[in-house]
CSV table of C-alpha atoms in Angstrom, one decimal:
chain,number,residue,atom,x,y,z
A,1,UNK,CA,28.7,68.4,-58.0
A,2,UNK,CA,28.4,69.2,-54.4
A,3,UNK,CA,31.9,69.5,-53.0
A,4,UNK,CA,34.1,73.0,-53.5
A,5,UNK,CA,36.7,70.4,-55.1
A,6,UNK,CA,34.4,69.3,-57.9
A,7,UNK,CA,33.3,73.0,-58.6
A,8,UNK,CA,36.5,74.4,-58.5
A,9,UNK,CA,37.5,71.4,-61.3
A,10,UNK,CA,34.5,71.9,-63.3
A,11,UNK,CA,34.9,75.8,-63.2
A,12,UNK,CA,38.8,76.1,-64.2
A,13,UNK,CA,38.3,73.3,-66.7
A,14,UNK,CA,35.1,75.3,-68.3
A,15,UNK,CA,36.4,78.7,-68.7
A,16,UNK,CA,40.2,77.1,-69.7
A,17,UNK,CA,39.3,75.0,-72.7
A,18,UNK,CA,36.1,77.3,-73.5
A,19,UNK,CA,38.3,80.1,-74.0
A,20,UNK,CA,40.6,78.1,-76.4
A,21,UNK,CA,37.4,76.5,-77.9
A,22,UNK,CA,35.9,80.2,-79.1
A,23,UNK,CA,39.4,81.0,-80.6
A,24,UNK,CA,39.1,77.9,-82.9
A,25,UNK,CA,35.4,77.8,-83.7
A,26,UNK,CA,35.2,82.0,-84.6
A,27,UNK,CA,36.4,81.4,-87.9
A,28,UNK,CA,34.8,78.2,-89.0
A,29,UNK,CA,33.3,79.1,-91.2
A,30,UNK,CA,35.2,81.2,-93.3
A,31,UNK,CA,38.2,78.7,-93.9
A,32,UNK,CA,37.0,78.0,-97.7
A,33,UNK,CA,35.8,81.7,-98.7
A,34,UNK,CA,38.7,83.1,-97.2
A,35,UNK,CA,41.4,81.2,-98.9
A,36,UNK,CA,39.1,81.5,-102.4
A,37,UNK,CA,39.4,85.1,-101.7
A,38,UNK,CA,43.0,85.0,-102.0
A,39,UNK,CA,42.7,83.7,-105.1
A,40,UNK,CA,43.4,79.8,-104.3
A,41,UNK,CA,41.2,77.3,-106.3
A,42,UNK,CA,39.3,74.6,-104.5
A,43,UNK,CA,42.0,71.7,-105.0
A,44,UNK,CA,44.8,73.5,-103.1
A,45,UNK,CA,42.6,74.2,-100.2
A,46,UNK,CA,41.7,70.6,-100.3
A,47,UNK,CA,45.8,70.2,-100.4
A,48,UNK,CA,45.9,72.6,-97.2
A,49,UNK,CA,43.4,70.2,-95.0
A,50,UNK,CA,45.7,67.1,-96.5
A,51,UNK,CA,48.8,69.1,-95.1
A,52,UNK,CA,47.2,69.6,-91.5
A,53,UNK,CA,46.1,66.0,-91.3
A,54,UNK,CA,50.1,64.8,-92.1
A,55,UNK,CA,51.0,67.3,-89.4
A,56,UNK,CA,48.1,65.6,-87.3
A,57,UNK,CA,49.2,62.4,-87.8
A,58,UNK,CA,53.2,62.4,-87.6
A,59,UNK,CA,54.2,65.3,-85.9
A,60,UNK,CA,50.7,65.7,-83.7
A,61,UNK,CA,50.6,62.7,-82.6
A,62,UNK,CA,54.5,62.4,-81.4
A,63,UNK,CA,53.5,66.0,-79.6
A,64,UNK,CA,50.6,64.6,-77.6
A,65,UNK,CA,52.0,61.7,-76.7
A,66,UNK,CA,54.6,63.9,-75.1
A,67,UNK,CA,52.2,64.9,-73.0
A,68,UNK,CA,51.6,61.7,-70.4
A,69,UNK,CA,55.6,62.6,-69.9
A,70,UNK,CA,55.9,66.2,-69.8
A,71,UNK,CA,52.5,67.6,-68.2
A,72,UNK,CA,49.1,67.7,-69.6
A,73,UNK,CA,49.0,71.4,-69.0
A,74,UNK,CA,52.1,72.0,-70.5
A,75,UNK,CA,50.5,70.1,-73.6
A,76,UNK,CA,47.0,72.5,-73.2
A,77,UNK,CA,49.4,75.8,-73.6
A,78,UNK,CA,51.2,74.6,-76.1
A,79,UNK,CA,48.3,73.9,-78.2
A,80,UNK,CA,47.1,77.8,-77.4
A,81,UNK,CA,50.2,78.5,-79.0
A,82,UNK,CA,50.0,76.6,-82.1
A,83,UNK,CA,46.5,77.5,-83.0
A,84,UNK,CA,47.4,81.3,-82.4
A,85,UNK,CA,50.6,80.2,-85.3
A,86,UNK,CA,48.0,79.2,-87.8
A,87,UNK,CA,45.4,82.1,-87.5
A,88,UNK,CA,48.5,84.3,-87.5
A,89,UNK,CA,49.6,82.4,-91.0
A,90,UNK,CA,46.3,83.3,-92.5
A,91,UNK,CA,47.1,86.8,-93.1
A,92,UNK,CA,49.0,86.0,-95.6
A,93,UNK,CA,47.9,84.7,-99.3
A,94,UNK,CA,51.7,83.0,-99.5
A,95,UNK,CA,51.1,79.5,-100.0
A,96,UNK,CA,53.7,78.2,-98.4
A,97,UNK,CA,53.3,80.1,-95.4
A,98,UNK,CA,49.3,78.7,-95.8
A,99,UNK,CA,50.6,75.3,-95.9
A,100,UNK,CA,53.3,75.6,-92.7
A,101,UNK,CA,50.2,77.2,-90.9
A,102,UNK,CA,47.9,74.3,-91.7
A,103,UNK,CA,50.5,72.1,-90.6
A,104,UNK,CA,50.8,73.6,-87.0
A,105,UNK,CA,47.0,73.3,-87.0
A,106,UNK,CA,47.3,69.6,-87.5
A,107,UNK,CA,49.6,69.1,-84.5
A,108,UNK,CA,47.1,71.8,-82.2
A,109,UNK,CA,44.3,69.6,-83.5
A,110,UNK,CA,46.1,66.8,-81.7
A,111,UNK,CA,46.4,68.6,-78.6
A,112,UNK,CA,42.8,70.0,-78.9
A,113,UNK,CA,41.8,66.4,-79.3
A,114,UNK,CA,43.4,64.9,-76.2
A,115,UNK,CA,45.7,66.9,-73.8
A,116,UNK,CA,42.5,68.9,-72.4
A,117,UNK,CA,40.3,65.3,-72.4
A,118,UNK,CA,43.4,64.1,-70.4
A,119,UNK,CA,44.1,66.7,-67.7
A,120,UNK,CA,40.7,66.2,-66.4
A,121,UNK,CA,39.8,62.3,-66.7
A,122,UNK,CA,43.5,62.5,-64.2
A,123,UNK,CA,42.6,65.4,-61.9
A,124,UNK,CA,39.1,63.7,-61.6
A,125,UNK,CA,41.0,60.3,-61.3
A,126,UNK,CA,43.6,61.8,-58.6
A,127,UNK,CA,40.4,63.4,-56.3
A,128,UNK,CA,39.0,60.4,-56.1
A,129,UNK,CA,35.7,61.9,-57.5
A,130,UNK,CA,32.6,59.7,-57.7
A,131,UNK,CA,31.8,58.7,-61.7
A,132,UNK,CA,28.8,61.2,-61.8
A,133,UNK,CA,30.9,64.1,-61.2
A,134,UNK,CA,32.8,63.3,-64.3
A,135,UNK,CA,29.8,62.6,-66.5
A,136,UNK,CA,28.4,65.9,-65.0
A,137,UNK,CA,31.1,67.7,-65.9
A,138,UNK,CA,31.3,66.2,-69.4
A,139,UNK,CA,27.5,66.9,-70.5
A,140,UNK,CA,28.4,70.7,-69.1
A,141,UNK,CA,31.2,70.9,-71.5
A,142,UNK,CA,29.2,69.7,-74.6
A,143,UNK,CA,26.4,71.9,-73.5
A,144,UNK,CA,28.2,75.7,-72.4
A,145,UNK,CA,30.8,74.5,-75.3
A,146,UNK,CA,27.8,74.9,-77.6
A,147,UNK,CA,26.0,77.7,-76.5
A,148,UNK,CA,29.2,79.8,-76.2
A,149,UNK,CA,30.1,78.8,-80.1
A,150,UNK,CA,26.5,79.6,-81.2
A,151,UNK,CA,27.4,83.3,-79.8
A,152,UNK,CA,30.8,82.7,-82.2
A,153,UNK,CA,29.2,82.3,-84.8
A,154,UNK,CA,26.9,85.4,-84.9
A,155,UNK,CA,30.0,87.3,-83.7
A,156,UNK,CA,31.8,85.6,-86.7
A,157,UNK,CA,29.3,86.9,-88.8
A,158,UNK,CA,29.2,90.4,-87.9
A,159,UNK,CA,33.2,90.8,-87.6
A,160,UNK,CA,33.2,89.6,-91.1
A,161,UNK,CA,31.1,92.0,-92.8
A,162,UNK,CA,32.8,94.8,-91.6
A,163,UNK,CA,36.3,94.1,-91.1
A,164,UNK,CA,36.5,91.2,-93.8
A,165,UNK,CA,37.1,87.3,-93.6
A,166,UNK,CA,40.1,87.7,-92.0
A,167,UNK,CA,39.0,89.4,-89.1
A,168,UNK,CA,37.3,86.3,-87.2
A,169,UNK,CA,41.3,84.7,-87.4
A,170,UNK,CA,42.5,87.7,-86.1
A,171,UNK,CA,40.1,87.8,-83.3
A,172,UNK,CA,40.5,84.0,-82.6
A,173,UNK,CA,44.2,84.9,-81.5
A,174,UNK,CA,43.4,86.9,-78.4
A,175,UNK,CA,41.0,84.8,-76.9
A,176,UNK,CA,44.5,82.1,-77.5
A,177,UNK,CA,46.3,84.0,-75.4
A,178,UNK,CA,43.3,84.4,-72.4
A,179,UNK,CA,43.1,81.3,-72.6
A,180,UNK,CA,47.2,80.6,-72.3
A,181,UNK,CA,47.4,82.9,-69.4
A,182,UNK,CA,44.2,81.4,-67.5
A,183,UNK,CA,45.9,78.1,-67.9
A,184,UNK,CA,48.8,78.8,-66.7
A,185,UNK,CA,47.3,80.2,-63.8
A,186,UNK,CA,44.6,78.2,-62.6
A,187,UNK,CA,45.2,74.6,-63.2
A,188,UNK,CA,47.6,72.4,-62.2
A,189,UNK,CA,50.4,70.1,-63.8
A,190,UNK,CA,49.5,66.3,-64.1
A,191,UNK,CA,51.8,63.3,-65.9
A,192,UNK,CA,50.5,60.0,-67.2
A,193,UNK,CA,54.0,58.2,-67.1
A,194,UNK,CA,56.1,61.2,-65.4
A,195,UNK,CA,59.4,58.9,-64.4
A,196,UNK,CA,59.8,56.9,-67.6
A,197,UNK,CA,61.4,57.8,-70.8
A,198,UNK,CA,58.8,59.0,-73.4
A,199,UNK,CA,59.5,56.7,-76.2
A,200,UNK,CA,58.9,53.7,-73.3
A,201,UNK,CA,55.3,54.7,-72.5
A,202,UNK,CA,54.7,53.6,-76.4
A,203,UNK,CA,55.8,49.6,-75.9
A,204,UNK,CA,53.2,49.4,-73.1
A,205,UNK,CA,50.7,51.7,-75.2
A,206,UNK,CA,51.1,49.1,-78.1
A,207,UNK,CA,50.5,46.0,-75.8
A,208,UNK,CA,47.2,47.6,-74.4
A,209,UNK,CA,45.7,47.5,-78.2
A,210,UNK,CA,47.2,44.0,-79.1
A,211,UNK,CA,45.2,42.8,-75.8
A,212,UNK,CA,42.4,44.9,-75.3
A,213,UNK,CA,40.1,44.6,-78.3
A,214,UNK,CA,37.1,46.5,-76.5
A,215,UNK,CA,39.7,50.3,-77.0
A,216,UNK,CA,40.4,49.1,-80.3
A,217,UNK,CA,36.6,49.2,-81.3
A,218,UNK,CA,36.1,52.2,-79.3
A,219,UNK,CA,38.7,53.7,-81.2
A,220,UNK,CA,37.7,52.5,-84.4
A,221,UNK,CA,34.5,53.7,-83.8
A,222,UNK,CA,35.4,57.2,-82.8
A,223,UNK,CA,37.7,57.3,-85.7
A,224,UNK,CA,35.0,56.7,-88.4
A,225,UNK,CA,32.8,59.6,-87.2
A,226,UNK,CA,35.7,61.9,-87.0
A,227,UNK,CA,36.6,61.2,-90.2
A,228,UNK,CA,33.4,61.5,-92.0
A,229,UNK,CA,32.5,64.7,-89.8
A,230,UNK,CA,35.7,66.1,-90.5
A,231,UNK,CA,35.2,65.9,-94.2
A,232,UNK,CA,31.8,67.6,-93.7
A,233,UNK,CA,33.1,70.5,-92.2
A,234,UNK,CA,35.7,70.7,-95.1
A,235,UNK,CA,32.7,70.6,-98.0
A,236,UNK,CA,29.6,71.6,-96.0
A,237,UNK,CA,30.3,75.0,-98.4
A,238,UNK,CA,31.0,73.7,-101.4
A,239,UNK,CA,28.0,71.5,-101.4
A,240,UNK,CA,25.5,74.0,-100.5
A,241,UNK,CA,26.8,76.2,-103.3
A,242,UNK,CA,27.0,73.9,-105.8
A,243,UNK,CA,23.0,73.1,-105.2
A,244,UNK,CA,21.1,74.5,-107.8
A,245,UNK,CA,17.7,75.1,-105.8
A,246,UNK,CA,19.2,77.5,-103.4
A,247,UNK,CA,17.3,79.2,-100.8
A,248,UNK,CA,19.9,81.4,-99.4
A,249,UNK,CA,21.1,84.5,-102.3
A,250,UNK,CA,24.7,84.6,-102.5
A,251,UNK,CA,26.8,85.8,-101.0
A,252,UNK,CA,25.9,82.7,-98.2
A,253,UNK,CA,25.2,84.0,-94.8
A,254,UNK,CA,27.9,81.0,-93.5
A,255,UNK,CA,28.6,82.3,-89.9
A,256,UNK,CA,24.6,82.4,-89.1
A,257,UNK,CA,24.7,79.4,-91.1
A,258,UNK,CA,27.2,77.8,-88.8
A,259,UNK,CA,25.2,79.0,-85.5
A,260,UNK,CA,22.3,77.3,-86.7
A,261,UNK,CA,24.4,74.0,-87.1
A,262,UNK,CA,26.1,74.9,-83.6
A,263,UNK,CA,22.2,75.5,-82.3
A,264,UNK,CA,21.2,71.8,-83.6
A,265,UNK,CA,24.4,70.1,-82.3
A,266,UNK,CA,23.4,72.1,-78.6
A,267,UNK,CA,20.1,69.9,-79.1
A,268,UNK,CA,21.9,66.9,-79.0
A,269,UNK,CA,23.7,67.5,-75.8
A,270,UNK,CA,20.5,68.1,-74.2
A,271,UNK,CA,19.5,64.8,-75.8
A,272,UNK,CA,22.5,63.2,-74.4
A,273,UNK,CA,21.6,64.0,-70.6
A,274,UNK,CA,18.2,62.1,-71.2
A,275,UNK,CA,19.6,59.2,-73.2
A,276,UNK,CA,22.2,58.6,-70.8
A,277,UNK,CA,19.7,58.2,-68.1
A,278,UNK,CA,18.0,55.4,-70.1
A,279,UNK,CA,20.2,53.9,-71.7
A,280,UNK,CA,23.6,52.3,-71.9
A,281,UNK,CA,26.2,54.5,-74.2
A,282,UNK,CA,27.2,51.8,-76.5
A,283,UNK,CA,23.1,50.8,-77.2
A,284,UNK,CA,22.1,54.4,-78.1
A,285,UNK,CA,25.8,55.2,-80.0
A,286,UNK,CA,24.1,53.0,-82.4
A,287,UNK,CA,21.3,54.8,-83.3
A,288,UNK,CA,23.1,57.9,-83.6
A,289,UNK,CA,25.7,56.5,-86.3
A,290,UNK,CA,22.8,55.4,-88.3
A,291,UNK,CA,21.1,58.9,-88.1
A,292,UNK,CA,24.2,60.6,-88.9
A,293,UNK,CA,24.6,58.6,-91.9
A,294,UNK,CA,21.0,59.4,-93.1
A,295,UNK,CA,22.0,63.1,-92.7
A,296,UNK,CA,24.9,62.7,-94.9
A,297,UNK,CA,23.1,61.0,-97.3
A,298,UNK,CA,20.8,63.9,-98.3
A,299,UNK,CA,23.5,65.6,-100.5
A,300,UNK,CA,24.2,61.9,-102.1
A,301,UNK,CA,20.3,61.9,-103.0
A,302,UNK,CA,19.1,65.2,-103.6
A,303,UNK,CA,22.6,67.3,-104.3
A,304,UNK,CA,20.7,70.4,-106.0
A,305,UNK,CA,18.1,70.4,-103.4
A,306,UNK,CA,19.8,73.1,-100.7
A,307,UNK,CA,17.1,73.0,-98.5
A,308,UNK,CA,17.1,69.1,-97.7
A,309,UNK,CA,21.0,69.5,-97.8
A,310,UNK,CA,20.7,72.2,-95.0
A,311,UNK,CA,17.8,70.3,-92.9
A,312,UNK,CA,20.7,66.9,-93.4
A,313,UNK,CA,23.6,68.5,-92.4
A,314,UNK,CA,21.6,70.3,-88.9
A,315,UNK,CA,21.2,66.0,-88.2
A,316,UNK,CA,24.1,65.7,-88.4
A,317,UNK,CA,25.0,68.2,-85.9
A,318,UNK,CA,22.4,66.7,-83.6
A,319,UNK,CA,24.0,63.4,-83.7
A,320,UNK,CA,27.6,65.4,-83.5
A,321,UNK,CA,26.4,67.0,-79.6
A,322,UNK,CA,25.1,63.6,-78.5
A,323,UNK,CA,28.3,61.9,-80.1
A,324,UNK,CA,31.1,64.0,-78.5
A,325,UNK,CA,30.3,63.1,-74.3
A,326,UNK,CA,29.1,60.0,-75.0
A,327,UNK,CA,32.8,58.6,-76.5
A,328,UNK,CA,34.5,61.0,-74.1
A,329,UNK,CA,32.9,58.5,-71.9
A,330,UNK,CA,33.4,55.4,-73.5
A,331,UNK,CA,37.4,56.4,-73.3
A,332,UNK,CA,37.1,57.1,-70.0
A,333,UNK,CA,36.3,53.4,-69.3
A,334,UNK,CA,38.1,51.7,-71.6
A,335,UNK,CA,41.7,53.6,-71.9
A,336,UNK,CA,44.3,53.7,-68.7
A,337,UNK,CA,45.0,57.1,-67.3
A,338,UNK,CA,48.5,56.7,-67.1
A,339,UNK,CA,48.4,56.2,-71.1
A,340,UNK,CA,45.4,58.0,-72.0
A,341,UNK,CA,47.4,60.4,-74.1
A,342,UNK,CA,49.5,58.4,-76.0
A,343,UNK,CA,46.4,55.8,-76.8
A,344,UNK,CA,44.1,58.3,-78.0
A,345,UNK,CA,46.4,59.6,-80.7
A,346,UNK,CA,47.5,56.2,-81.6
A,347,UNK,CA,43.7,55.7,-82.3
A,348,UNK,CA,43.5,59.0,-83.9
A,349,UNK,CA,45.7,57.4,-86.8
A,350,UNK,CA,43.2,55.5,-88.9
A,351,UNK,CA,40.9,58.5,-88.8
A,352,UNK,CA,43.5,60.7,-90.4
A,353,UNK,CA,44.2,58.0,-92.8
A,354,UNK,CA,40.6,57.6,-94.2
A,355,UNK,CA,40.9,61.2,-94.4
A,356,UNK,CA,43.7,61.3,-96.4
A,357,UNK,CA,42.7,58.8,-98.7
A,358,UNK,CA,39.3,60.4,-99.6
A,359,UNK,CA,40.6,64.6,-100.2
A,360,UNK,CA,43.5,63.0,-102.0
A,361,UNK,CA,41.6,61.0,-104.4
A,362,UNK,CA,39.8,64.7,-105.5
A,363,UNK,CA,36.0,62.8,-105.7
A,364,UNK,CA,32.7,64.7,-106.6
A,365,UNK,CA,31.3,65.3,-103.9
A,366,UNK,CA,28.6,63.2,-104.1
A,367,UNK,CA,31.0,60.3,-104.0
A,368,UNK,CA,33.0,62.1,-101.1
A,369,UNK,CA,29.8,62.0,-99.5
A,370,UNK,CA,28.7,58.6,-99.9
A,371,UNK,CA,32.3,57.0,-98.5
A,372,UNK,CA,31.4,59.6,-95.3
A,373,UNK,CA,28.0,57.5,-95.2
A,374,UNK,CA,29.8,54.2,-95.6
A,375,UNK,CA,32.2,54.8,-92.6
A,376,UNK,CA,29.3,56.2,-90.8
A,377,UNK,CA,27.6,52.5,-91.2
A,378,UNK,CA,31.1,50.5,-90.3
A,379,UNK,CA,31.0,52.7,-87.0
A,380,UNK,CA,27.7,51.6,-86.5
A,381,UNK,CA,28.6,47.5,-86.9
A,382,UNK,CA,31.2,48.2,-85.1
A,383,UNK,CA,29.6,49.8,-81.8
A,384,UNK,CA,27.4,46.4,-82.4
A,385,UNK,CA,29.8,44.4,-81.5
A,386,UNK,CA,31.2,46.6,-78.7
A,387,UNK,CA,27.9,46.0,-77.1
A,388,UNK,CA,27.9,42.5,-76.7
A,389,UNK,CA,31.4,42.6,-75.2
C-alpha cells in the first residue's frame, strides 16, 4: 500500500461505501420493534422481508446487472438513492407504502451486495495493482467497516431513546446523501461490458457457470451463509424475547445489543488477517461454516436459555467478520471482471430462494433455526469440495 495510487483507491473506496454502510447499519436493529410499534403483528413483518427479497431477486438483480453496462458508479449512487427511498417509507405505518419501501430495499440490497465489490476489484484490475494491495484493502474494509458500525450502534441507541425508533431511519438518510455526493465526486466511472447490449453480457454470463464449476461452488457456498445469516438478522429479536431465562429486563437494550454483535464480528476480521497468512481461504472457510452452524444451533438446543442464545449468536458474528473478505476474495479469483456484476447476482438467486422458502413456510423458530444450521453444513461440504479443485 505504498504507492499514492493505491492510497488514493483505498481512501475514496473507504470513506464512499463507509458512509453508505452507517446509513444502512443505524437502524438495524430497530426494524422489528419499529414496525411492532406501528401496530403490525410478527407475520406481516415476516411478509415485508419476503417482499424485499422478490424485489432482490427480480428487479435487483436486472438493476445490478445493469451495472457492468452502464457504470459501476452509476450503480453505487443509485443504490444511495434507493436505500434513502425505504428509510424515507418508514415513516409511515401504511402498509403498502411499508411493502413498496421494502421492495426498493431489496433492489439497493443488490447494489449494496455487488456494484461497490465491483468498482474496486476493476479499478484495482485497470492499475495493474499487485494482489496484496487488493487483499489489503479488503481486510481494511471488513475492519474500519466494523468499527465504524460498532459507533452506529451506540449512536442507534441513544437516537432512539430520545427521539423514538424512527429516528435512526431518519438519520440513516443523510449520511445517503454524503455518501451520494462523495461518490459522485471522487471516484471514477468503470464498465464491465461498456460496448455490448445489456441483455448480451447475460448469454456469456450463463456459459461461464455451465463451464466453470469452481464459481458455481463459490457461489453456492456464499449463498448458504447469506441465507442463513440473513434470516438471523430477521429473528435474532424474536428469539431472544421469546427465551424464558432472560438476562436483559425488557424493554431490550437492542442497539448496544447490536454493537456487541458488530464488536464480535470486528474480532473476526482481525482473525482473518492472521488466518490468511497461514492458510489457504478455501481450508479455513471450512472451519468457519462449521462454527457458525454451532452458533446457530444454541437457540435449537437451549431456546429459553438467553444467555447461551446471546454468547451463540456473538459466534456467529465472529465467523460473519472472517466470512465477508475471505469470499470477497474467493470472487475475486474465480469470477471475470468484465462480468463480475452480472455473475454475482445470478449467484445471489439461490440465496434469496432458500430465503423465501423458509419465512414463507411461517416455522417456529426453532425449526427456522435448525434449516439455517443445515445450509450452514451444505456450505461447509461444499467449500470441501472446492478445495480439492
Amino acid at each position: 500500500m505504498s504507492s499514492p495510487f493505491s492510497r488514493k483507491l483505498q481512501s475514496n473506496y473507504l470513506i464512499g461505501f463507509l458512509l453508505l454502510s452507517i446509513g444502512g447499519y443505524l437502524p438495524s436493529a430497530y426494524n422489528y420493534v419499529l414496525f411492532r410499534g406501528y401496530g403490525i403483528d410478527h407475520s406481516t413483518i415476516e411478509h415485508f422481508f419476503i417482499y424485499c427479497f422478490v424485489g432482490s431477486l427480480f428487479g435487483g438483480t436486472f438493476v445490478a446487472s445493469l451495472a457492468d453496462h452502464c457504470g459501476r458508479r452509476n450503480a453505487c449512487l443509485l443504490c444511495s438513492v434507493i436505500y434513502g427511498l425505504y428509510h424515507a417509507s418508514c415513516n409511515s405505518s401504511n402498509e403498502w407504502i411499508l411493502i413498496i419501501g421494502h421492495i426498493f430495499r431489496g433492489i439497493g440490497d443488490a447494489l449494496y451486495s455487488t456494484a461497490f465489490e465491483a468498482w474496486l476489484m476493476q479499478e484495482h484490475e485497470q492499475s495493474d495493482l499487485d494482489i496484496c494491495v487488493l487483499e489489503r484493502i479488503l481486510y481494511n474494509s471488513n475492519v474500519y467497516l466494523n468499527i465504524v458500525t460498532i459507533g452506529t450502534g451506540f449512536l442507534a441507541q441513544l437516537l432512539s431513546e430520545s427521539y423514538g425508533y424512527i429516528a435512526p431511519f431518519n438519520v440513516g438518510i443523510g449520511f445517503f446523501a454524503i455518501s451520494f455526493v462523495f461518490i459522485l465526486i471522487k471516484w471514477s466511472e468503470n464498465y464491465g461490458r461498456k460496448k455490448v447490449f445489456v441483455h448480451t453480457t447475460h448469454v456469456p454470463a450463463m456459459r461461464i457457470l455451465r463451464t466453470n464449476p469452481r464459481i458455481v461452488l463459490c457461489g453456492l457456498a456464499n449463498a448458504l451463509f447469506r441465507a442463513s445469516f440473513y434470516i438471523w438478522l430477521i429473528e435474532w429479536t424474536p428469539a431472544l424475547h421469546a427465551a424464558t431465562e432472560k438476562i436483559f429486563a425488557e424493554p431490550l437494550p437492542l442497539g448496544f445489543m447490536y454493537s456487541c454483535y458488530l464488536l464480535s464480528r470486528l474480532l473476526g476480521s482481525f482473525a482473518f488477517g492472521s488466518l490468511i497468512k497461514r492458510f489457504r481461504t478455501q481450508t479455513f472457510m471450512i472451519v468457519i461454516f462449521l462454527l457458525a452452524a454451532i452458533g446457530l444451533s444454541v437457540p435449537v438446543i437451549t431456546p429459553n436459555d438467553q444467555l447461551m442464545i446471546l454468547l451463540g449468536f456473538l459466534l456467529l458474528q465472529i465467523c460473519e467478520g472472517i466470512f465477508v473478505p475471505s469470499i470477497a476474495l474467493l470472487r475475486s479469483e474465480y469470477i471475470p471482471n468484465e462480468l463480475r456484476t452480472t455473475l454475482m447476482n445470478y449467484l445471489r438467486v439461490p440465496q434469496l430462494i432458500l430465503m423465501l422458502v423458509v419465512l414463507l413456510g411461517h416455522f417456529p423458530l426453532t425449526t427456522v433455526f435448525t434449516s439455517c444450521v443445515y445450509m450452514l453444513l451444505l456450505a461447509m461440504l461444499i467449500m470441501m469440495i472446492l478445495r480439492k479443485l
